[in-house]
């Protein structure tokens, strides 16, 4: 079946410049040293963490907008500005 590990993954430089595509998170992890890197790359793909191992990782099937590279921390609430 289609496991999440089979999703294509794009690798970007820290300024959002596309570098290469991998066929899976596993392949991306292997490219930088093995399976132990899987979960962190996965977290980056899901935008839970911005960049890991010096790169930004995103699922390739998603259209990546510029905003996708600006990491939004979960807890960050917009401060209300009183006008």
Tab-separated table of C-alpha atoms in Angstrom:
chain	number	residue	atom	x	y	z
A	1	UNK	CA	0.000	0.000	0.000
A	2	UNK	CA	0.909	3.659	0.018
A	3	UNK	CA	2.777	4.229	3.237
A	4	UNK	CA	3.683	7.782	4.181
A	5	UNK	CA	7.292	6.782	3.677
A	6	UNK	CA	6.629	6.560	-0.060
A	7	UNK	CA	5.793	10.246	-0.431
A	8	UNK	CA	8.292	12.151	-2.504
A	9	UNK	CA	10.314	14.630	-0.498
A	10	UNK	CA	11.919	17.851	-1.713
A	11	UNK	CA	15.106	19.143	-0.177
A	12	UNK	CA	15.680	22.912	-0.048
A	13	UNK	CA	18.476	25.133	1.140
A	14	UNK	CA	17.754	27.293	4.178
A	15	UNK	CA	16.797	30.176	1.912
A	16	UNK	CA	14.186	28.037	0.185
A	17	UNK	CA	16.106	27.141	-2.970
A	18	UNK	CA	15.172	23.719	-4.340
A	19	UNK	CA	18.018	21.219	-4.352
A	20	UNK	CA	16.636	17.768	-5.135
A	21	UNK	CA	13.722	15.350	-4.813
A	22	UNK	CA	13.791	11.963	-3.101
A	23	UNK	CA	11.293	9.176	-3.736
A	24	UNK	CA	10.625	8.744	-0.044
A	25	UNK	CA	11.508	10.002	3.404
A	26	UNK	CA	13.595	6.851	3.798
A	27	UNK	CA	15.655	7.750	0.738
A	28	UNK	CA	16.069	11.320	2.005
A	29	UNK	CA	17.217	10.015	5.385
A	30	UNK	CA	19.666	7.599	3.755
A	31	UNK	CA	21.138	10.469	1.758
A	32	UNK	CA	22.326	12.120	4.963
A	33	UNK	CA	23.246	9.040	6.952
A	34	UNK	CA	20.456	6.588	7.599
A	35	UNK	CA	17.140	5.681	9.156
A	36	UNK	CA	17.749	7.427	12.468
A	37	UNK	CA	17.169	10.707	10.604
A	38	UNK	CA	13.687	9.662	9.464
A	39	UNK	CA	11.572	11.174	12.201
A	40	UNK	CA	13.228	14.585	12.089
A	41	UNK	CA	12.936	14.838	8.302
A	42	UNK	CA	9.330	13.775	8.642
A	43	UNK	CA	8.730	16.535	11.201
A	44	UNK	CA	10.264	19.067	8.836
A	45	UNK	CA	8.061	17.848	5.971
A	46	UNK	CA	5.028	18.374	8.174
A	47	UNK	CA	6.320	21.841	9.102
A	48	UNK	CA	6.503	20.875	12.765
A	49	UNK	CA	10.087	21.951	12.726
A	50	UNK	CA	11.570	24.310	10.209
A	51	UNK	CA	14.854	22.801	9.125
A	52	UNK	CA	16.965	19.841	10.159
A	53	UNK	CA	20.526	18.900	9.212
A	54	UNK	CA	21.019	22.212	7.437
A	55	UNK	CA	18.146	21.793	4.987
A	56	UNK	CA	14.433	22.382	4.745
A	57	UNK	CA	12.426	19.280	3.802
A	58	UNK	CA	8.896	19.361	2.351
A	59	UNK	CA	6.605	16.805	0.745
A	60	UNK	CA	6.909	17.166	-3.018
A	61	UNK	CA	3.218	16.646	-3.758
A	62	UNK	CA	2.400	19.842	-1.912
A	63	UNK	CA	2.713	23.163	-3.665
A	64	UNK	CA	5.232	24.930	-1.496
A	65	UNK	CA	4.549	28.622	-1.139
A	66	UNK	CA	7.076	31.067	0.202
A	67	UNK	CA	5.098	31.078	3.462
A	68	UNK	CA	5.741	27.370	3.894
A	69	UNK	CA	9.376	28.160	4.495
A	70	UNK	CA	8.658	30.634	7.242
A	71	UNK	CA	8.290	28.468	10.281
A	72	UNK	CA	5.314	29.308	12.406
A	73	UNK	CA	5.663	28.093	15.962
A	74	UNK	CA	2.476	26.457	17.184
A	75	UNK	CA	2.142	28.515	20.324
A	76	UNK	CA	2.566	31.834	18.566
A	77	UNK	CA	-0.623	33.827	18.928
A	78	UNK	CA	-1.219	37.002	17.017
A	79	UNK	CA	-1.026	39.928	19.365
A	80	UNK	CA	-4.168	41.931	19.102
A	81	UNK	CA	-3.494	45.462	18.019
A	82	UNK	CA	-5.965	47.974	19.372
A	83	UNK	CA	-6.747	50.640	16.821
